[in-house]
Backbone as numpy.savetxt, mean C-alpha at the origin, in Angstrom:
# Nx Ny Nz CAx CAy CAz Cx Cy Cz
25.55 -6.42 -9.60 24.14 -6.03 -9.58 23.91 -4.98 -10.66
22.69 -5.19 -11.76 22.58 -4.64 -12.80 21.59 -3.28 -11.74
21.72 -2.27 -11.62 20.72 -1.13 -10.97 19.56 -0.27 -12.06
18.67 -0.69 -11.81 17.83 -0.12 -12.74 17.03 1.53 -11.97
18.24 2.66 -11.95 17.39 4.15 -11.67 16.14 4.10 -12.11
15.77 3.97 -13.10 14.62 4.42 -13.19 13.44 3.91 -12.96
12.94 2.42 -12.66 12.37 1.60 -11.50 12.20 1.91 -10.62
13.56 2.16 -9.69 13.53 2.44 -8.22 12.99 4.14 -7.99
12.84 4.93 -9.02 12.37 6.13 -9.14 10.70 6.31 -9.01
10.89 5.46 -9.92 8.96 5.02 -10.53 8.40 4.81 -9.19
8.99 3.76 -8.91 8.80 2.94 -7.42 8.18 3.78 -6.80
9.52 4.85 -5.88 9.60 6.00 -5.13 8.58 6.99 -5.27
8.47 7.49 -6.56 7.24 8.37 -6.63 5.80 7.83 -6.36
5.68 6.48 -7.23 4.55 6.00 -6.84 4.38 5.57 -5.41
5.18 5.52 -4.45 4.77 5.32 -3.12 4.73 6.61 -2.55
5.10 7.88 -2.53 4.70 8.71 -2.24 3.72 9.76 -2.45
3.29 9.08 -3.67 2.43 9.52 -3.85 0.78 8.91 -3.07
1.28 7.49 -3.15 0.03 6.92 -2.29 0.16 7.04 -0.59
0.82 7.78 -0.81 1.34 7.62 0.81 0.53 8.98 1.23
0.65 10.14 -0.08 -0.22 11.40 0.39 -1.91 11.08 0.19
-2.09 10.32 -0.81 -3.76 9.86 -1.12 -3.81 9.17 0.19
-3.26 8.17 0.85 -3.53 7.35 2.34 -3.77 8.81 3.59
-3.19 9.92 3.23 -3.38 10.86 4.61 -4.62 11.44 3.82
-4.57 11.74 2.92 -5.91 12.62 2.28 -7.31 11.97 2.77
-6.95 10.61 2.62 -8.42 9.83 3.00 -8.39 9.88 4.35
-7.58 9.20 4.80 -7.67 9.52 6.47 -8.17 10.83 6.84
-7.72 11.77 6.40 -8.56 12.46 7.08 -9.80 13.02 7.36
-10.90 12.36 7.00 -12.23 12.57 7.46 -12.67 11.44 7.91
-11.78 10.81 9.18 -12.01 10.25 10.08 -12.72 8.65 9.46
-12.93 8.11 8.58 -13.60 7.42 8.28 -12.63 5.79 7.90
-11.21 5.92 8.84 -10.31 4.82 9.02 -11.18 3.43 8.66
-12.03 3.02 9.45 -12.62 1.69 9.31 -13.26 1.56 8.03
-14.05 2.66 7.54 -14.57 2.38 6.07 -13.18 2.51 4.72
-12.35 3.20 5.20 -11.36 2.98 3.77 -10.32 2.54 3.99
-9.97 1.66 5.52 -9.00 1.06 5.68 -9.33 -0.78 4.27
-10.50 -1.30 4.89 -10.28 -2.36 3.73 -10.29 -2.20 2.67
-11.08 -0.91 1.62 -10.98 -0.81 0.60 -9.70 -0.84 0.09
-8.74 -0.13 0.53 -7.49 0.53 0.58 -6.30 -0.88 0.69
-6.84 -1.72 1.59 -6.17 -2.72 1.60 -6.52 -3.56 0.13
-6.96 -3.63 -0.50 -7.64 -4.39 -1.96 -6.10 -3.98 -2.89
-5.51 -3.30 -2.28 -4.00 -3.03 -3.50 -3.41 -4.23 -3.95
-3.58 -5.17 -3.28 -3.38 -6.64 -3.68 -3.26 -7.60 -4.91
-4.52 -6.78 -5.51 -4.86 -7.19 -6.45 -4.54 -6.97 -7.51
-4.13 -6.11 -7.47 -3.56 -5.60 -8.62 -2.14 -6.00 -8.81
-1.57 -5.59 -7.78 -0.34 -6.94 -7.50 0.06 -7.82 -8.18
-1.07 -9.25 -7.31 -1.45 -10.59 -7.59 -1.74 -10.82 -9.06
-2.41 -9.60 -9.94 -2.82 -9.97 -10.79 -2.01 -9.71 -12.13
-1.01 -8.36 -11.71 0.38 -8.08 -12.61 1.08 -9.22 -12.40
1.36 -10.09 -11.07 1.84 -10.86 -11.19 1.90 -11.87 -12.18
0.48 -12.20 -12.21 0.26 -13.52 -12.85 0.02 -13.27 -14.32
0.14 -12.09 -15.02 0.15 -11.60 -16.07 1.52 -11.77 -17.14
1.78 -10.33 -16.18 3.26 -10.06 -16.77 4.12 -10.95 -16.37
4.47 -12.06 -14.86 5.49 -12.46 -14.56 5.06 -14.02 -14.83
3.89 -14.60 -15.42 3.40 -15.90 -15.49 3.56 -16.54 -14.31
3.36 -15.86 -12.97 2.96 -16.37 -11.97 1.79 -17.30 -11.91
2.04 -18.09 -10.98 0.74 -19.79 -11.28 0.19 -18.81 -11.04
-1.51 -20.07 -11.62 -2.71 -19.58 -11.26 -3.68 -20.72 -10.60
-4.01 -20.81 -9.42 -4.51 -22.06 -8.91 -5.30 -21.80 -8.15
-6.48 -22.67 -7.99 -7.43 -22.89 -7.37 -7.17 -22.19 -6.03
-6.31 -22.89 -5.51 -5.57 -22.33 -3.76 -5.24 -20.92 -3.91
-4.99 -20.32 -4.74 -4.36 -18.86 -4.76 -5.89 -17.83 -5.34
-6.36 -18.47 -6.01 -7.77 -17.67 -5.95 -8.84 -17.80 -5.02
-8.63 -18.93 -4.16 -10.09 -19.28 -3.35 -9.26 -18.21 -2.31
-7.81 -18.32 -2.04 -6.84 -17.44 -1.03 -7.27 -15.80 -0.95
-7.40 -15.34 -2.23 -7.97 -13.71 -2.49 -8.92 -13.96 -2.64
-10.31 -14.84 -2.61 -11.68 -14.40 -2.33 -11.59 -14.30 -0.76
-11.19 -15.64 -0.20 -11.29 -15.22 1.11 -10.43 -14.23 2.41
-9.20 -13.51 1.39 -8.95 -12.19 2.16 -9.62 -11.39 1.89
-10.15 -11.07 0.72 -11.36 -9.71 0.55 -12.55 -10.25 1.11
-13.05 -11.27 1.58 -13.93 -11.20 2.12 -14.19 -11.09 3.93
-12.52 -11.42 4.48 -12.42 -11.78 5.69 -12.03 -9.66 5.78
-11.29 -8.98 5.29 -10.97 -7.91 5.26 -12.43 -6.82 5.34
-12.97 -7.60 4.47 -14.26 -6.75 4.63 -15.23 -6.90 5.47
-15.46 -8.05 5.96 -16.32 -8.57 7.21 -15.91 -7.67 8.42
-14.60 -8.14 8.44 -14.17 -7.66 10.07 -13.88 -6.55 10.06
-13.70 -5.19 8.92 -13.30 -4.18 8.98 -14.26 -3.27 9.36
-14.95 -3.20 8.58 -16.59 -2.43 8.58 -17.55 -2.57 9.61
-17.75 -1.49 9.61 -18.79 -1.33 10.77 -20.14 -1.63 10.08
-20.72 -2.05 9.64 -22.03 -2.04 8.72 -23.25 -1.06 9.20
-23.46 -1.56 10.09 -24.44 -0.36 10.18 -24.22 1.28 10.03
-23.19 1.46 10.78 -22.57 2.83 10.69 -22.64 3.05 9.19
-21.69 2.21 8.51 -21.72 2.52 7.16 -23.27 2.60 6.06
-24.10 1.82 6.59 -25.60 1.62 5.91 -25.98 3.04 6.07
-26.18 3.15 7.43 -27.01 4.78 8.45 -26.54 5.97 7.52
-25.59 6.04 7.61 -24.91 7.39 7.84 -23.81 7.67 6.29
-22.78 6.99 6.58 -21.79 7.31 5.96 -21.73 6.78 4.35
-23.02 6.61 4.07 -22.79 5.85 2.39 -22.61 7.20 1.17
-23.10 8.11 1.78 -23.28 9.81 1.06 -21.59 10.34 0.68
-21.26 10.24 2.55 -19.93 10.81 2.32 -18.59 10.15 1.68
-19.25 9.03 2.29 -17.89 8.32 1.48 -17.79 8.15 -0.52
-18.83 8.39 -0.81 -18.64 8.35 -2.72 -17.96 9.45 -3.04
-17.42 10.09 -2.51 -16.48 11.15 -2.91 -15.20 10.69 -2.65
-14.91 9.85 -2.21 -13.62 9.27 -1.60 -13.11 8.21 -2.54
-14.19 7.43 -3.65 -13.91 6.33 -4.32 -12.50 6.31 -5.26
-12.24 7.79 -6.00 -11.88 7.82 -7.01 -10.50 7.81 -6.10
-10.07 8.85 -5.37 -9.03 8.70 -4.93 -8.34 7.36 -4.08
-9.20 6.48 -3.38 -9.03 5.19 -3.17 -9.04 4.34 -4.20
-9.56 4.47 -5.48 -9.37 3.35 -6.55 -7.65 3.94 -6.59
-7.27 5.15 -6.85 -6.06 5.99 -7.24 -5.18 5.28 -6.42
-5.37 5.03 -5.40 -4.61 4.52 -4.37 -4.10 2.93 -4.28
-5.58 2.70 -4.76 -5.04 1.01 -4.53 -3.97 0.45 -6.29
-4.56 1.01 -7.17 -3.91 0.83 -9.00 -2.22 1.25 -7.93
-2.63 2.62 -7.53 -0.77 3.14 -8.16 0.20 2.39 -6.38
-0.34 1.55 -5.46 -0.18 0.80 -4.57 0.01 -0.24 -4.98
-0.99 -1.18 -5.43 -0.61 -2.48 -6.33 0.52 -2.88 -7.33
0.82 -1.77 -8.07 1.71 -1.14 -9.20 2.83 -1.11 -8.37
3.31 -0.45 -7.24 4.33 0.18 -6.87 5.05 -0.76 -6.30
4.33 -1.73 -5.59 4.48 -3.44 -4.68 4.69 -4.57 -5.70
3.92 -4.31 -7.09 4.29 -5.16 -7.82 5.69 -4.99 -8.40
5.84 -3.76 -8.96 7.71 -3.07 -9.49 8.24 -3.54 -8.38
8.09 -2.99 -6.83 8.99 -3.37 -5.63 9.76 -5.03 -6.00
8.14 -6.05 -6.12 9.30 -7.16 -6.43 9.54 -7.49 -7.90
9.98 -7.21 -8.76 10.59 -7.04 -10.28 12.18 -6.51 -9.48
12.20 -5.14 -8.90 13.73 -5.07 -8.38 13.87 -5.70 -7.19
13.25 -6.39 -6.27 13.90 -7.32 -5.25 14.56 -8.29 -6.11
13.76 -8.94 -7.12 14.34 -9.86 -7.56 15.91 -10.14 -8.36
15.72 -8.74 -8.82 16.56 -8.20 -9.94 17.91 -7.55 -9.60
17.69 -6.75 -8.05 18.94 -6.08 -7.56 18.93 -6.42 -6.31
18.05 -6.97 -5.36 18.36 -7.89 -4.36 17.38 -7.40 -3.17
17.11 -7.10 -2.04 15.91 -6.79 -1.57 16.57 -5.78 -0.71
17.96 -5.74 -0.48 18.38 -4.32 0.65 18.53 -3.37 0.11
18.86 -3.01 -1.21 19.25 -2.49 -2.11 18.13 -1.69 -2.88
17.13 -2.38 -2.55 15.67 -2.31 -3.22 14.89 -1.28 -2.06
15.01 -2.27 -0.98 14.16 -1.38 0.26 14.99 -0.16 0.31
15.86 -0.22 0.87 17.03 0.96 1.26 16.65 2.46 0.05
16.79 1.79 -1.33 17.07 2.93 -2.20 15.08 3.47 -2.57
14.56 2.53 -2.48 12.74 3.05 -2.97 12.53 3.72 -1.34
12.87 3.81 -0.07 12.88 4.64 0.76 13.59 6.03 0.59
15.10 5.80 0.21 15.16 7.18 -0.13 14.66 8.24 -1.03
14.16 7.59 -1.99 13.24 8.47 -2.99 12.05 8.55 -2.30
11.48 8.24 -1.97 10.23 8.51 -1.57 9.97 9.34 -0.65
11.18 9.43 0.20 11.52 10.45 1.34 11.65 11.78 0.63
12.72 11.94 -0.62 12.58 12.69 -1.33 11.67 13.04 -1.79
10.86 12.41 -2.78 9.52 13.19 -2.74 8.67 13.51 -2.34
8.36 12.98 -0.92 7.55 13.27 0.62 7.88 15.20 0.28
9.27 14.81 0.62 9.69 16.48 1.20 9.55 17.71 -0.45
9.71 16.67 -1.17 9.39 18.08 -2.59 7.40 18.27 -2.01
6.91 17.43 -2.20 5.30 17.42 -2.32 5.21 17.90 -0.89
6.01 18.34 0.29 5.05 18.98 1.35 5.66 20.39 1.35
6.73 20.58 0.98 7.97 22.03 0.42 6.95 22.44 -0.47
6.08 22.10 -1.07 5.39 22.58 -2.04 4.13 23.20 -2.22
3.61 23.21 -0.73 2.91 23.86 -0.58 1.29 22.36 -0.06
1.32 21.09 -0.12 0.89 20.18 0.05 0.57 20.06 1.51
1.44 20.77 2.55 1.29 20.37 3.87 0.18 21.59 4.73
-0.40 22.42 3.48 -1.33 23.12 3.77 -3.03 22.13 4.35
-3.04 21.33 2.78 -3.99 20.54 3.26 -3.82 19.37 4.17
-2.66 18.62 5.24 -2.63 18.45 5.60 -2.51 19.21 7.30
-3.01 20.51 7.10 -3.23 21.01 8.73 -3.88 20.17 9.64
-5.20 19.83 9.30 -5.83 19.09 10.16 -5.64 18.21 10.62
-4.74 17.54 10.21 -3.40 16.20 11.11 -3.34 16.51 12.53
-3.69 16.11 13.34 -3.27 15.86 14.68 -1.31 15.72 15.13
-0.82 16.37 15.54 0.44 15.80 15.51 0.11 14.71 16.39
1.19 13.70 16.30 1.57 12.11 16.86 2.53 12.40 18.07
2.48 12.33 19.12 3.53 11.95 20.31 4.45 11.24 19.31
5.66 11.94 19.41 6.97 11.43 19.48 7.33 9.79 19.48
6.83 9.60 20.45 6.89 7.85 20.58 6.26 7.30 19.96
5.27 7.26 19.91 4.10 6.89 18.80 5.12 6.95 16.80
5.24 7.99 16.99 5.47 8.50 15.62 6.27 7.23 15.65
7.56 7.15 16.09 8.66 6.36 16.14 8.37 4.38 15.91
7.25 4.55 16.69 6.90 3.02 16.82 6.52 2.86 15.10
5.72 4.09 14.74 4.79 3.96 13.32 5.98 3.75 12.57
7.20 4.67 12.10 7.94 4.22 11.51 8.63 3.02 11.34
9.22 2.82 12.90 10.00 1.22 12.73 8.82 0.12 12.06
8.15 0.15 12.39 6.86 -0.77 11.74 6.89 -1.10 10.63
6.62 0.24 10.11 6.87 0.32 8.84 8.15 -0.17 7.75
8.92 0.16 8.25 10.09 -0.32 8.10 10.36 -2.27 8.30
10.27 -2.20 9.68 9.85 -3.84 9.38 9.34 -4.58 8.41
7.70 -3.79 8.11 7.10 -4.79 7.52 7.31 -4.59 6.47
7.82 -2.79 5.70 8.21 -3.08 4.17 9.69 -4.38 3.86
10.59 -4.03 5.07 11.98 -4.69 4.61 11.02 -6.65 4.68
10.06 -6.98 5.39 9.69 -8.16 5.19 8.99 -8.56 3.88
8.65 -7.65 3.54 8.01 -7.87 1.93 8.81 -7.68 1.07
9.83 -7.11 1.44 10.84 -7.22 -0.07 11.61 -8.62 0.35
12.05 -8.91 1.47 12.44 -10.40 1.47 11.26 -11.56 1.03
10.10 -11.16 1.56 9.71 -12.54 1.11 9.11 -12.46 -0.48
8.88 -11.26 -1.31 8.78 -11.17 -2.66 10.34 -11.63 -3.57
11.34 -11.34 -2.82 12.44 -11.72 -3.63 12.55 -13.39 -3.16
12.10 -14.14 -2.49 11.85 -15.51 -2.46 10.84 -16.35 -3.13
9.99 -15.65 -2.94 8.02 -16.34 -3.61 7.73 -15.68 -4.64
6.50 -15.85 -5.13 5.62 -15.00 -6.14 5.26 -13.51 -5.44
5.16 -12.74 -5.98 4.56 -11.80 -5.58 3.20 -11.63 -5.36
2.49 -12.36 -6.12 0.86 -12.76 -5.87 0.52 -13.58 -4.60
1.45 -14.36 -4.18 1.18 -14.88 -3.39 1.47 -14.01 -1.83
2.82 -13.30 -2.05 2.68 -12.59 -0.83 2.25 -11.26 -0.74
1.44 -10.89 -2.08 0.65 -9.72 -1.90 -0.68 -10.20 -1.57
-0.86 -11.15 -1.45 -2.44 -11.45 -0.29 -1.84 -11.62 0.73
-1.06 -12.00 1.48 -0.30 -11.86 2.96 -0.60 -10.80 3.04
0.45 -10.22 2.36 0.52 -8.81 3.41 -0.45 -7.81 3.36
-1.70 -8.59 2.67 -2.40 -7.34 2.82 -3.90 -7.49 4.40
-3.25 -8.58 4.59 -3.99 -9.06 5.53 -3.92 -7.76 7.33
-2.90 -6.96 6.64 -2.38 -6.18 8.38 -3.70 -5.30 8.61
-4.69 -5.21 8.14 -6.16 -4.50 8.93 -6.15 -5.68 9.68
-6.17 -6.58 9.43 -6.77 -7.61 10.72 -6.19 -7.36 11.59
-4.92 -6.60 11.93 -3.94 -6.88 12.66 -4.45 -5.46 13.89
């Protein structure tokens, strides 16, 4: 196995970094309005895919991403809530959710370049430990100030969130090191429905 450090670095930072923009937004309560936006990382994905990796391009795979951004956005949103009230607060939130979904899309798209390249345990295993690493530089750093307003999580809870997580990243690096990545970055971005 050829190991490319500095990939799995890139990787690492760029997921921790979206991992602090995902708590930043969360926290002004407004989960249902920037959960689908947030889910749109897809695309960028799907679309490095089919760029850089000459992933097909077919009828079925584009009618596929109109109708997850449109099924994502139907069922996510509250509409009225969002019409009434929340259209003010949330435009302050755009830039860091565009931030989120580019360096998300980006980070899922590299993810499978090294599934493919160094194998998918190897891939998951090592873009977790960096990212862990830079979790802990960026909250050592004075970062976990603006995260006060976090609610702590019951223990159990916390635990369930992780294995989850874990699941469903180690399932996306298996099924990206099998398929296109365009194709299973509209899968998986389907988990708001969930």
């Amino acid at each position: 196995i050829n190991i490319n450090w500095t990939l799995l670095i890139i990787i690492g930072v760029l997921s921790a970094l979206t991992f602090a923009l995902r708590c930043y937004l969360y926290l002004d309560n407004y989960v249902s309005l920037i959960t689908p936006i947030l889910s749109t990382w897809f695309l960028v994905a799907a679309i490095l895919g089919m760029i850089f990796l000459n992933e097909s391009i077919s009828i079925l795979k584009i009618l596929s991403i109109v109708l997850v951004v449109a099924g994502i956005v139907t069922l996510s949103i509250n509409w009225s809530s969002f019409i009434d009230n929340k259209m003010s607060k949330v435009k302050r939130l755009i830039i860091p959710a565009l931030t989120f979904i580019i360096g998300t899309g980006t980070a899922l798209f590299l993810t499978g370049i090294g599934s493919k390249n160094m194998g998918w345990f190897f891939t998951t295993l090592m873009i977790r430990v960096f990212m862990v690493i830079f979790m802990s530089f960026y909250f050592f750093r004075g970062i976990k100030e603006k995260f006060k307003k976090v609610p702590t999580l019951p223990i159990k809870l916390f635990a369930l969130v992780i294995l989850l997580e874990i699941v469903s990243f180690t399932s996306f690096n298996i099924a990206i090191n099998k398929f296109e990545i365009s194709y299973v970055s509209v899968i998986s971005s389907l988990s708001p429905l969930v």
